[in-house]
Short mmCIF file of C-alpha atoms and ligand atoms in Angstrom, two decimals:
data_model
loop_
_atom_site.label_atom_id
_atom_site.label_comp_id
_atom_site.label_asym_id
_atom_site.label_seq_id
_atom_site.Cartn_x
_atom_site.Cartn_y
_atom_site.Cartn_z
CA MET A 1 11.03 3.56 12.01
CA THR A 2 13.40 4.65 9.31
CA SER A 3 10.84 5.83 6.81
CA LYS A 4 7.09 6.27 6.62
CA GLU A 5 7.01 5.55 2.92
CA LYS A 6 3.88 3.62 2.01
CA GLN A 7 3.70 0.91 -0.59
CA SER A 8 0.97 2.46 -2.65
CA ASN A 9 -1.86 0.64 -4.30
CA GLU A 10 -3.56 3.70 -5.75
CA TYR A 11 -6.67 3.35 -7.81
CA SER A 12 -6.38 4.89 -11.26
CA ALA A 13 -9.87 4.59 -12.87
CA ASP A 14 -12.72 7.10 -12.39
CA ARG A 15 -12.78 8.61 -8.94
CA ILE A 16 -15.14 10.84 -7.00
CA LEU A 17 -13.81 13.13 -4.30
CA VAL A 18 -15.94 13.41 -1.18
CA LEU A 19 -14.83 16.73 0.30
CA ASP A 20 -15.54 16.39 3.99
CA PHE A 21 -16.82 19.44 5.87
CA GLY A 22 -17.36 17.54 9.09
CA GLY A 23 -20.80 16.05 8.48
CA GLN A 24 -21.81 12.84 10.17
CA TYR A 25 -22.50 11.03 6.90
CA ASN A 26 -19.12 11.36 5.13
CA LEU A 27 -18.41 7.61 5.21
CA LEU A 28 -21.93 6.83 4.15
CA ILE A 29 -21.67 9.07 1.09
CA ALA A 30 -18.47 7.35 -0.04
CA ARG A 31 -20.05 3.98 0.68
CA ARG A 32 -23.08 4.79 -1.49
CA VAL A 33 -20.88 5.89 -4.40
CA ARG A 34 -18.86 2.69 -4.18
CA GLU A 35 -22.06 0.63 -4.14
CA LEU A 36 -22.56 2.07 -7.61
CA HIS A 37 -19.11 0.67 -8.50
CA VAL A 38 -17.28 3.98 -8.67
CA TYR A 39 -14.35 4.63 -6.37
CA ALA A 40 -14.96 7.43 -3.84
CA GLU A 41 -12.26 8.97 -1.73
CA ILE A 42 -12.87 11.10 1.36
CA GLN A 43 -10.57 14.04 2.04
CA PRO A 44 -11.05 16.53 4.89
CA TYR A 45 -11.54 20.02 3.39
CA ASN A 46 -8.45 21.33 5.20
CA LYS A 47 -6.15 18.53 4.06
CA ILE A 48 -6.42 18.79 0.28
CA SER A 49 -5.41 21.82 -1.77
CA ILE A 50 -7.08 22.97 -4.94
CA GLU A 51 -3.91 22.10 -6.90
CA GLU A 52 -4.03 18.56 -5.58
CA ILE A 53 -7.67 18.25 -6.57
CA GLN A 54 -6.75 19.29 -10.10
CA GLN A 55 -3.82 16.89 -10.30
CA LYS A 56 -5.84 13.95 -9.14
CA ASN A 57 -8.28 14.13 -12.04
CA TYR A 58 -11.45 13.48 -10.11
CA ARG A 59 -14.51 13.00 -12.30
CA GLY A 60 -16.73 14.68 -9.74
CA ILE A 61 -16.77 16.20 -6.27
CA ILE A 62 -19.33 15.85 -3.49
CA PHE A 63 -19.38 18.44 -0.70
CA THR A 64 -20.60 16.75 2.47
CA GLY A 65 -22.87 18.23 5.08
CA GLY A 66 -21.42 19.84 8.18
CA PRO A 67 -22.60 20.86 11.62
CA ASN A 68 -22.11 24.59 11.07
CA SER A 69 -23.53 27.72 9.54
CA VAL A 70 -21.66 29.29 6.59
CA TYR A 71 -21.74 32.69 8.29
CA ASP A 72 -19.84 31.39 11.28
CA GLU A 73 -16.21 32.37 10.71
CA LYS A 74 -14.98 29.21 12.34
CA SER A 75 -17.05 26.96 10.12
CA PRO A 76 -15.27 25.10 7.31
CA HIS A 77 -14.86 26.99 4.04
CA TYR A 78 -13.02 26.28 0.83
CA ASP A 79 -11.41 28.26 -1.96
CA PRO A 80 -14.35 29.39 -4.20
CA GLU A 81 -12.14 28.71 -7.22
CA ILE A 82 -13.14 25.08 -6.82
CA LEU A 83 -16.43 26.03 -8.51
CA ASP A 84 -14.51 27.06 -11.65
CA LEU A 85 -12.39 23.93 -12.11
CA GLY A 86 -14.89 22.51 -14.57
CA ILE A 87 -15.38 19.44 -12.36
CA PRO A 88 -19.05 18.66 -11.60
CA ILE A 89 -19.94 19.26 -7.94
CA LEU A 90 -22.83 18.05 -5.83
CA GLY A 91 -23.23 19.89 -2.53
CA ILE A 92 -25.23 18.17 0.17
CA CYS A 93 -26.94 20.12 3.01
CA TYR A 94 -24.19 22.37 4.46
CA GLY A 95 -22.26 21.55 1.27
CA ALA A 96 -25.11 23.04 -0.81
CA GLN A 97 -25.30 26.14 1.39
CA LEU A 98 -21.56 26.58 1.11
CA MET A 99 -21.79 26.32 -2.67
CA ALA A 100 -24.55 28.96 -2.70
CA TRP A 101 -22.57 31.26 -0.41
CA MET A 102 -19.33 30.84 -2.37
CA ALA A 103 -21.10 31.65 -5.63
CA GLY A 104 -22.69 34.82 -4.24
CA GLY A 105 -26.09 33.56 -3.08
CA LYS A 106 -27.67 34.01 0.34
CA VAL A 107 -28.14 31.59 3.19
CA SER A 108 -30.55 32.39 6.00
CA SER A 109 -31.33 30.94 9.33
CA ALA A 110 -34.91 30.79 10.49
CA GLU A 111 -36.29 28.50 13.11
CA HIS A 112 -39.67 28.30 11.38
CA SER A 113 -38.14 26.81 8.22
CA SER A 114 -35.98 24.21 9.95
CA GLU A 115 -36.83 20.66 8.97
CA TYR A 116 -35.87 17.37 10.49
CA GLY A 117 -36.83 13.91 9.28
CA LYS A 118 -38.85 12.59 6.37
CA THR A 119 -40.12 15.41 4.16
CA SER A 120 -41.93 15.58 0.83
CA ILE A 121 -40.07 17.41 -1.91
CA PHE A 122 -41.28 18.53 -5.32
CA THR A 123 -38.74 18.37 -8.13
CA LYS A 124 -38.51 19.94 -11.59
CA THR A 125 -36.92 18.47 -14.70
CA SER A 126 -33.20 18.18 -14.10
CA ALA A 127 -30.37 15.83 -15.01
CA LEU A 128 -30.06 15.22 -11.27
CA PHE A 129 -33.67 14.12 -10.89
CA LYS A 130 -33.99 11.84 -13.92
CA ASN A 131 -36.10 8.73 -13.42
CA MET A 132 -37.92 9.98 -10.36
CA PRO A 133 -41.45 11.26 -9.77
CA GLU A 134 -42.27 14.91 -9.25
CA GLU A 135 -43.06 14.33 -5.58
CA SER A 136 -41.01 12.07 -3.34
CA ILE A 137 -39.86 11.59 0.26
CA CYS A 138 -36.42 12.68 1.39
CA TRP A 139 -34.46 13.09 4.63
CA MET A 140 -33.98 16.66 5.83
CA SER A 141 -31.91 17.92 8.73
CA HIS A 142 -31.29 21.67 8.67
CA THR A 143 -32.00 25.05 10.20
CA ASP A 144 -30.21 27.26 7.66
CA TYR A 145 -31.50 27.30 4.11
CA ILE A 146 -30.62 28.88 0.78
CA SER A 147 -32.79 31.99 0.68
CA GLN A 148 -31.39 33.35 -2.57
CA VAL A 149 -29.67 31.26 -5.21
CA PRO A 150 -26.53 32.71 -6.82
CA GLU A 151 -26.57 34.21 -10.29
CA GLY A 152 -26.65 31.53 -12.98
CA PHE A 153 -28.42 29.06 -10.64
CA VAL A 154 -32.06 27.99 -10.71
CA ILE A 155 -34.20 26.32 -8.05
CA THR A 156 -35.06 22.75 -9.04
CA SER A 157 -36.85 21.53 -5.95
CA HIS A 158 -38.76 22.78 -2.92
CA SER A 159 -40.61 21.43 0.07
CA VAL A 160 -43.55 22.98 1.90
CA LYS A 161 -41.24 24.78 4.33
CA CYS A 162 -38.06 25.10 2.30
CA PRO A 163 -38.18 27.30 -0.81
CA CYS A 164 -34.94 25.83 -2.15
CA ALA A 165 -34.53 22.11 -1.57
CA ALA A 166 -32.26 21.91 -4.63
CA MET A 167 -30.54 24.32 -6.99
CA GLU A 168 -28.31 23.99 -10.01
CA ASN A 169 -26.18 25.75 -12.56
CA GLU A 170 -26.47 23.28 -15.41
CA GLU A 171 -23.88 24.96 -17.58
CA LYS A 172 -21.19 24.79 -14.89
CA ARG A 173 -22.46 21.40 -13.69
CA LEU A 174 -22.90 22.62 -10.11
CA TYR A 175 -25.70 21.05 -8.07
CA GLY A 176 -26.83 21.50 -4.49
CA VAL A 177 -29.43 19.58 -2.48
CA GLN A 178 -30.64 20.60 0.96
CA PHE A 179 -31.65 17.02 1.81
CA HIS A 180 -29.50 13.90 2.26
CA PRO A 181 -29.57 11.55 -0.75
CA GLU A 182 -27.09 9.17 0.96
CA VAL A 183 -29.56 8.25 3.71
CA THR A 184 -31.92 5.36 2.94
CA HIS A 185 -34.95 7.40 4.08
CA THR A 186 -34.50 9.46 0.91
CA VAL A 187 -36.45 7.11 -1.31
CA TYR A 188 -34.78 8.18 -4.58
CA GLY A 189 -31.40 8.92 -3.01
CA LYS A 190 -29.62 6.21 -4.95
CA THR A 191 -31.18 7.41 -8.19
CA ILE A 192 -29.98 10.95 -7.50
CA LEU A 193 -26.42 9.86 -6.72
CA SER A 194 -26.39 7.63 -9.76
CA ASN A 195 -27.67 10.50 -11.96
CA PHE A 196 -24.85 12.65 -10.66
CA ILE A 197 -22.08 10.08 -10.97
CA PHE A 198 -22.99 8.58 -14.32
CA GLY A 199 -25.24 11.10 -16.05
CA ILE A 200 -23.45 14.28 -14.98
CA CYS A 201 -19.87 13.19 -14.19
CA GLY A 202 -19.76 10.49 -16.87
CA CYS A 203 -18.08 7.90 -14.66
CA ASN A 204 -17.74 4.25 -15.64
CA ALA A 205 -18.85 1.63 -13.14
CA ALA A 206 -15.45 -0.02 -12.85
CA TRP A 207 -14.84 -0.49 -9.13
CA HIS A 208 -15.18 -4.21 -8.51
CA MET A 209 -13.67 -6.21 -5.69
CA GLU A 210 -12.52 -8.98 -8.03
CA ASP A 211 -10.43 -6.50 -10.00
CA PHE A 212 -9.23 -4.97 -6.78
CA ALA A 213 -7.86 -8.26 -5.46
CA LYS A 214 -6.24 -9.17 -8.79
CA ARG A 215 -4.74 -5.75 -9.27
CA SER A 216 -3.41 -5.54 -5.71
CA ILE A 217 -1.79 -8.94 -5.95
CA GLU A 218 -0.05 -7.93 -9.17
CA THR A 219 1.03 -4.56 -7.79
CA TYR A 220 2.47 -6.05 -4.62
CA ARG A 221 4.14 -8.91 -6.49
CA GLU A 222 6.08 -6.24 -8.34
CA SER A 223 6.70 -3.68 -5.57
CA LEU A 224 7.60 -6.18 -2.85
CA LYS A 225 9.83 -8.36 -5.04
CA GLY A 226 12.77 -9.74 -3.05
CA LYS A 227 11.62 -8.04 0.18
CA LYS A 228 10.92 -9.67 3.52
CA VAL A 229 7.51 -8.67 4.81
CA LEU A 230 6.13 -9.12 8.31
CA LEU A 231 2.52 -9.02 9.44
CA ALA A 232 0.88 -9.34 12.86
CA LEU A 233 -2.03 -11.69 12.39
CA SER A 234 -4.80 -11.37 14.97
CA GLY A 235 -7.31 -13.76 13.48
CA GLY A 236 -9.67 -10.84 12.85
CA VAL A 237 -11.06 -10.21 9.38
CA ASP A 238 -8.78 -7.33 8.40
CA SER A 239 -5.39 -8.78 9.23
CA SER A 240 -6.48 -12.17 7.84
CA VAL A 241 -7.49 -10.73 4.47
CA ALA A 242 -4.33 -8.59 4.30
CA ALA A 243 -2.24 -11.70 5.06
CA LEU A 244 -3.85 -13.83 2.37
CA LEU A 245 -3.67 -11.12 -0.25
CA LEU A 246 0.03 -10.56 0.36
CA HIS A 247 0.64 -14.29 0.58
CA GLN A 248 -0.77 -14.66 -2.91
CA ALA A 249 1.50 -11.87 -4.08
CA ILE A 250 4.81 -12.88 -2.50
CA GLY A 251 4.33 -16.35 -0.95
CA LYS A 252 6.95 -17.27 1.60
CA ASP A 253 8.51 -13.83 1.68
CA LEU A 254 5.61 -12.95 3.93
CA THR A 255 5.92 -14.04 7.54
CA CYS A 256 2.90 -13.78 9.79
CA ILE A 257 3.24 -13.68 13.54
CA PHE A 258 0.17 -14.67 15.50
CA VAL A 259 0.52 -13.60 19.12
CA ASP A 260 -1.87 -15.72 21.18
CA HIS A 261 -2.19 -13.84 24.45
CA GLY A 262 -4.32 -16.58 25.95
CA LEU A 263 -7.30 -14.23 26.15
CA LEU A 264 -9.03 -15.38 23.00
CA ARG A 265 -12.39 -17.09 22.95
CA LYS A 266 -12.44 -20.84 23.51
CA ASN A 267 -10.47 -22.78 20.86
CA GLU A 268 -10.08 -19.64 18.78
CA GLY A 269 -6.28 -19.74 18.61
CA ASP A 270 -6.35 -23.29 17.22
CA LEU A 271 -9.03 -22.37 14.73
CA VAL A 272 -7.06 -19.43 13.35
CA GLU A 273 -3.94 -21.56 13.11
CA GLN A 274 -5.74 -24.37 11.30
CA ILE A 275 -7.22 -22.03 8.72
CA PHE A 276 -3.92 -20.43 7.84
CA ARG A 277 -1.94 -23.66 7.83
CA LYS A 278 -4.30 -24.83 5.08
CA PHE A 279 -3.19 -21.91 2.94
CA ASP A 280 0.43 -22.92 3.51
CA LEU A 281 1.14 -19.50 4.92
CA ASN A 282 4.44 -18.83 6.64
CA LEU A 283 2.95 -18.58 10.14
CA THR A 284 4.51 -18.45 13.59
CA ARG A 285 2.14 -18.78 16.51
CA ILE A 286 3.44 -17.57 19.83
CA ASN A 287 1.67 -18.96 22.84
CA ALA A 288 2.30 -16.15 25.28
CA LYS A 289 -0.50 -16.76 27.77
CA ASP A 290 1.78 -17.08 30.78
CA ARG A 291 3.69 -13.95 29.87
CA PHE A 292 0.48 -11.92 29.66
CA LEU A 293 -1.11 -13.37 32.80
CA LYS A 294 2.03 -12.63 34.77
CA LYS A 295 1.95 -8.98 33.71
CA LEU A 296 -1.75 -8.72 34.49
CA LYS A 297 -1.51 -10.22 37.96
CA GLY A 298 -3.20 -8.03 40.54
CA ILE A 299 -4.35 -5.43 37.98
CA THR A 300 -7.98 -4.38 38.18
CA ASP A 301 -8.06 -0.99 36.46
CA PRO A 302 -9.53 -1.34 32.93
CA GLU A 303 -7.23 1.22 31.30
CA LYS A 304 -4.16 -0.31 32.94
CA LYS A 305 -5.17 -3.73 31.63
CA ARG A 306 -5.50 -2.37 28.12
CA LYS A 307 -2.14 -0.59 28.28
CA ILE A 308 -0.35 -3.64 29.65
CA ILE A 309 -1.77 -5.88 26.95
CA GLY A 310 -0.96 -3.40 24.18
CA GLU A 311 2.62 -3.02 25.37
CA GLU A 312 3.21 -6.68 26.00
CA PHE A 313 1.84 -7.47 22.57
CA ILE A 314 4.50 -5.23 21.05
CA ARG A 315 7.25 -6.78 23.20
CA VAL A 316 6.30 -10.33 22.20
CA PHE A 317 6.03 -9.36 18.56
CA GLU A 318 9.34 -7.55 18.69
CA ASP A 319 11.15 -10.47 20.35
CA GLU A 320 9.90 -12.79 17.64
CA ALA A 321 10.60 -10.39 14.79
CA LYS A 322 14.21 -10.01 15.91
CA LYS A 323 14.75 -13.69 15.28
CA LEU A 324 13.83 -13.25 11.63
CA GLY A 325 16.75 -11.05 10.60
CA LYS A 326 16.25 -8.06 8.31
CA ILE A 327 12.62 -7.24 7.66
CA HIS A 328 12.00 -4.65 4.93
CA VAL A 329 8.29 -4.06 5.12
CA LEU A 330 5.68 -4.14 7.87
CA ALA A 331 2.24 -5.06 6.57
CA GLN A 332 -0.92 -3.96 8.37
CA GLY A 333 -4.62 -4.63 7.97
CA THR A 334 -5.60 -0.94 8.23
CA ILE A 335 -8.95 -0.32 6.54
CA TYR A 336 -10.56 2.83 5.18
CA PRO A 337 -12.63 3.86 8.23
CA ASP A 338 -9.41 3.64 10.34
CA VAL A 339 -7.69 6.00 7.91
CA VAL A 340 -10.57 8.47 7.86
CA GLU A 341 -11.10 8.38 11.62
CA SER A 342 -7.43 8.92 12.42
CA GLY A 343 -7.37 11.77 9.89
CA ARG A 344 -9.99 13.63 11.91
CA GLY A 345 -8.92 12.36 15.31
CA ASP A 346 -9.75 15.05 17.85
CA SER A 347 -12.43 13.18 19.73
CA ALA A 348 -12.11 12.29 23.39
CA VAL A 349 -10.43 9.03 24.33
CA ILE A 350 -13.08 6.81 25.88
CA LYS A 351 -10.98 3.65 25.76
CA SER A 352 -7.49 3.16 24.44
CA HIS A 353 -8.18 0.75 21.61
CA HIS A 354 -5.28 -1.48 20.97
CA ASN A 355 -4.23 -2.43 17.49
CA VAL A 356 -1.01 -3.03 15.65
CA GLY A 357 -0.92 0.59 14.48
CA GLY A 358 1.57 1.26 17.28
CA LEU A 359 4.16 -1.21 16.03
CA PRO A 360 6.18 0.77 13.50
CA ASP A 361 7.27 3.34 16.04
CA VAL A 362 9.25 0.84 18.04
CA MET A 363 10.65 -1.22 15.21
CA SER A 364 12.75 -0.53 12.21
CA PHE A 365 11.29 -1.15 8.76
CA ASP A 366 11.89 0.52 5.43
CA SER A 367 8.23 0.88 4.61
CA ILE A 368 4.67 -0.07 5.46
CA ALA A 369 2.23 -1.98 3.26
CA GLU A 370 -1.46 -1.47 3.88
CA PRO A 371 -3.26 -3.32 1.10
CA LEU A 372 -6.74 -2.66 2.48
CA ARG A 373 -6.46 1.03 3.33
CA ASP A 374 -8.93 1.98 0.58
CA LEU A 375 -11.62 -0.52 1.55
CA PHE A 376 -14.71 -0.49 3.72
CA LYS A 377 -15.35 -3.44 5.99
CA ASP A 378 -17.85 -5.13 3.70
CA GLU A 379 -15.49 -4.69 0.76
CA VAL A 380 -12.74 -6.34 2.84
CA ARG A 381 -15.12 -9.22 3.49
CA GLU A 382 -15.84 -9.58 -0.21
CA VAL A 383 -12.12 -9.73 -0.98
CA GLY A 384 -11.69 -12.30 1.81
CA LEU A 385 -14.32 -14.57 0.28
CA GLN A 386 -12.74 -14.21 -3.15
CA LEU A 387 -9.38 -15.22 -1.74
CA GLY A 388 -10.98 -18.34 -0.29
CA LEU A 389 -11.26 -17.48 3.41
CA PRO A 390 -14.05 -19.45 5.10
CA GLU A 391 -17.28 -17.60 5.85
CA GLU A 392 -16.98 -18.23 9.58
CA LEU A 393 -13.85 -16.08 9.60
CA VAL A 394 -15.03 -13.50 7.10
CA TYR A 395 -18.30 -12.82 8.90
CA ARG A 396 -16.93 -13.17 12.39
CA GLN A 397 -18.16 -10.60 14.88
CA PRO A 398 -15.70 -7.99 16.07
CA PHE A 399 -13.44 -9.05 18.89
CA PRO A 400 -11.48 -6.51 20.92
CA GLY A 401 -7.68 -6.59 20.74
CA PRO A 402 -7.29 -7.03 24.53
CA GLY A 403 -9.68 -9.97 24.21
CA LEU A 404 -11.40 -11.43 27.24
CA ALA A 405 -9.35 -9.18 29.51
CA VAL A 406 -11.93 -6.43 29.01
CA ARG A 407 -14.74 -8.89 29.70
CA ILE A 408 -13.39 -10.09 33.04
CA ILE A 409 -14.09 -7.49 35.68
CA GLY A 410 -11.42 -7.22 38.34
CA GLU A 411 -8.24 -9.23 38.41
CA ILE A 412 -7.61 -11.67 35.57
CA THR A 413 -6.67 -15.19 36.54
CA GLU A 414 -6.34 -18.37 34.53
CA GLU A 415 -9.35 -19.80 36.34
CA LYS A 416 -11.52 -16.81 35.45
CA VAL A 417 -10.44 -16.91 31.81
CA LYS A 418 -11.55 -20.53 31.63
CA LEU A 419 -14.91 -19.80 33.31
CA LEU A 420 -15.60 -17.02 30.85
CA GLN A 421 -14.49 -19.01 27.80
CA ASP A 422 -16.88 -21.82 28.77
CA ALA A 423 -19.82 -19.53 29.47
CA ASP A 424 -19.22 -17.52 26.32
CA LEU A 425 -19.09 -20.64 24.15
CA ILE A 426 -22.42 -21.85 25.54
CA PHE A 427 -24.07 -18.48 24.84
CA ARG A 428 -22.74 -18.49 21.28
CA GLU A 429 -23.83 -22.10 20.73
CA GLU A 430 -27.36 -21.29 21.87
CA ILE A 431 -27.61 -18.30 19.55
CA THR A 432 -26.35 -20.34 16.63
CA SER A 433 -28.62 -23.29 17.31
CA ALA A 434 -31.61 -20.92 17.47
CA GLY A 435 -30.59 -19.71 14.00
CA ILE A 436 -30.40 -16.06 15.08
CA ASP A 437 -26.68 -15.39 14.53
CA SER A 438 -27.41 -12.37 12.42
CA MET A 439 -29.94 -10.84 14.82
CA PRO A 440 -27.37 -9.12 17.07
CA SER A 441 -24.31 -7.38 15.62
CA GLN A 442 -22.17 -8.67 18.47
CA TYR A 443 -22.82 -10.96 21.43
CA PHE A 444 -20.70 -12.35 24.21
CA ALA A 445 -20.51 -13.20 27.89
CA VAL A 446 -18.86 -11.13 30.60
CA LEU A 447 -17.55 -12.43 33.93
CA THR A 448 -18.40 -9.96 36.64
CA ASP A 449 -16.48 -9.73 39.88
CA LEU A 450 -19.65 -10.28 41.83
CA ARG A 451 -20.34 -13.50 43.67
CA SER A 452 -23.71 -14.46 45.02
CA VAL A 453 -25.37 -17.20 46.96
CA GLY A 454 -27.18 -19.98 45.17
CA VAL A 455 -28.48 -23.44 45.75
CA MET A 456 -27.72 -26.60 43.82
CA GLY A 457 -29.27 -29.86 44.93
CA ASP A 458 -29.31 -29.38 48.67
CA ALA A 459 -26.07 -27.50 48.84
CA ARG A 460 -25.28 -23.82 49.07
CA THR A 461 -23.20 -22.40 46.25
CA TYR A 462 -21.28 -19.16 46.12
CA GLY A 463 -20.26 -18.55 42.54
CA TYR A 464 -19.62 -15.76 40.08
CA THR A 465 -22.30 -13.86 38.18
CA ALA A 466 -21.96 -13.95 34.40
CA ALA A 467 -23.59 -11.29 32.26
CA LEU A 468 -24.74 -11.89 28.71
CA ARG A 469 -24.57 -9.00 26.25
CA ALA A 470 -26.00 -8.76 22.75
CA ILE A 471 -26.16 -5.51 20.81
CA THR A 472 -27.52 -4.31 17.52
CA THR A 473 -25.75 -1.52 15.69
CA GLU A 474 -24.77 -0.17 12.29
CA ASP A 475 -21.50 1.45 13.23
CA PHE A 476 -20.67 0.52 16.85
CA MET A 477 -20.64 4.23 17.77
CA THR A 478 -24.11 3.81 19.17
CA ALA A 479 -25.86 0.52 19.87
CA GLU A 480 -29.16 -0.90 21.12
CA TRP A 481 -29.37 -3.93 23.35
CA THR A 482 -30.85 -6.76 21.32
CA ARG A 483 -34.26 -8.14 22.24
CA LEU A 484 -33.16 -11.79 22.21
CA PRO A 485 -35.95 -14.34 22.55
CA TYR A 486 -36.53 -15.34 26.19
CA GLU A 487 -36.21 -19.03 25.28
CA VAL A 488 -32.66 -18.50 24.02
CA LEU A 489 -31.70 -16.59 27.16
CA GLU A 490 -33.31 -19.24 29.30
CA ARG A 491 -31.41 -22.09 27.65
CA ALA A 492 -28.12 -20.21 27.83
CA SER A 493 -28.66 -19.38 31.51
CA SER A 494 -29.64 -22.92 32.41
CA ARG A 495 -26.71 -24.47 30.55
CA ILE A 496 -24.15 -22.03 31.93
CA THR A 497 -25.19 -22.54 35.57
CA ASN A 498 -25.29 -26.32 35.09
CA GLU A 499 -22.22 -26.84 32.95
CA VAL A 500 -19.82 -24.22 34.28
CA PRO A 501 -19.08 -24.88 37.94
CA GLY A 502 -18.09 -21.58 39.47
CA ILE A 503 -20.84 -19.55 37.81
CA SER A 504 -24.09 -19.63 39.76
CA ARG A 505 -26.04 -16.69 38.36
CA VAL A 506 -26.64 -15.24 34.89
CA VAL A 507 -27.96 -11.76 34.07
CA TYR A 508 -28.76 -10.09 30.76
CA ASP A 509 -27.39 -6.62 30.04
CA ILE A 510 -30.17 -4.31 28.87
CA THR A 511 -28.12 -1.14 28.49
CA SER A 512 -27.69 0.65 25.18
CA LYS A 513 -24.67 2.67 24.04
CA PRO A 514 -24.63 5.44 25.15
CA PRO A 515 -24.69 5.56 28.14
CA ALA A 516 -22.90 2.19 28.36
CA THR A 517 -20.18 1.06 25.98
CA VAL A 518 -20.39 -2.27 24.18
CA GLU A 519 -17.60 -3.87 26.17
CA TRP A 520 -17.78 -3.67 29.95
CA GLU A 521 -14.26 -2.32 30.29
P1 XMP B 1 -16.99 -0.06 22.90
O1 XMP B 1 -16.78 -0.94 24.10
O2 XMP B 1 -15.90 0.95 22.71
O3 XMP B 1 -16.88 -1.06 21.66
O4 XMP B 1 -18.36 0.51 22.84
C1 XMP B 1 -17.18 -0.75 20.33
C2 XMP B 1 -16.66 -1.86 19.46
O5 XMP B 1 -15.22 -1.88 19.51
C3 XMP B 1 -14.76 -3.12 20.00
N1 XMP B 1 -13.62 -2.85 20.87
C4 XMP B 1 -12.35 -2.99 20.49
N2 XMP B 1 -11.81 -3.40 19.33
N3 XMP B 1 -9.65 -3.12 20.22
C5 XMP B 1 -10.45 -3.48 19.20
O6 XMP B 1 -9.93 -3.88 18.16
C6 XMP B 1 -10.12 -2.69 21.42
O7 XMP B 1 -9.35 -2.38 22.32
C7 XMP B 1 -11.54 -2.63 21.56
N4 XMP B 1 -12.36 -2.26 22.58
C8 XMP B 1 -13.63 -2.39 22.11
C9 XMP B 1 -15.93 -3.74 20.74
O8 XMP B 1 -15.84 -5.15 20.78
C10 XMP B 1 -17.09 -3.25 19.91
O9 XMP B 1 -17.24 -4.03 18.75
#
């Protein structure tokens, strides 16, 4: 990598800064602001200086919650000068306590006043509480509370247990709420955020995906003029949308390499190819099944499988890229949650997720283009639809980079890949024909390494056991197993054991995450 320079696509209209103090709802807060058509940007409190905040001309700032107590020295703090910048601030939960503490108020901890869950609050007249009744339900989750508001502040809301559920200094446009307006359980949460963003910060609702796509295409048409751009297409939503967007900007100067490792779902490689051929995209598909299977021969350890696939993917991509001559820019389908997560990144590695993020380190490009790095997944989908991608691709369920390799327990062989592809297709067909595609967030079949005795006709069978998995989740960090109708499971089981010779038993996985993960490996 010669340079880490990024081809920027920075948004210039009204922006809200979400200053992240480590709360669990940081993404949700930004999401809610964007639903109101105002661009929200998350920055960890220790990664953005007060000078930068001033330069960036934010219309408002939201302090997120956090897991700590303001009196704990190790807990996140910020330069109190932020309160004097003249930018409106809304502090949420820990963010409100921090605001109170920074401005000279008092925060106390008392077990008897801790609140968790739905709580009634009583509000006074305030610009923040316009268009809502005096009493309403909100979501509380706190032990500490503001026991004395700073000078210049007044209390604008309370609950039975909490004397200060909200405070404000109207003149300085500083607001703090102890509850969580971003959570749907807070009935008037959207109203409160909208009062802050429009009424108090004076933002215009100008963040629309249509404009985003148009603007990005124009920006990249200009900044990538005369450059050769390369993108690794996986067939997933993110890389597909990034590819189409850049294709519309620079046409044939974009080359997409689609590495088919032979571990995709049945017919998936052909489907991806067909879709992109229709758009006349400069696409090279590499059928590298044999190469991958050879490397995976005899490997049973899940982490080793993942590593081998990740590395081989890079090798194949590299070999192909070399044939193309000088490439100036590497394009990637990085999206906003990836950016935010890697910015925090100190959590334990449960599984080494493979994605093309590792590519630039081994190859030489002048710069990287990440056209979707400001977007949430559903915004990416919206852009995809606007660019004409078919719904089946745009709304496709997530599929792991290492593909079926992490759904085949034990050694991977060509025969096992075929068994799993056939079983998985049947399961998906049965869910679709029952019209319940949107019931689980993700569903698939797994081929276990377990064989068992069965009987078919008068003969003994000794085939593999397939497991079916369907999960329901908002964020894939935690998940519930989906209560699929018995009839659907019955049809899938009966068809798989009849139509896939080699599988003689089907089980349904009823484990949630945690303790299990979504994928089996
Ligand atoms: P786990 O198994 O970690 O899965 O609970 C959570 C979600 O992530 C997907 N997944 C992956 N996605 N590369 C990916 O791009 C990977 O290596 C990978 N492993 C798991 C999984 O399908 C689920 O949606």
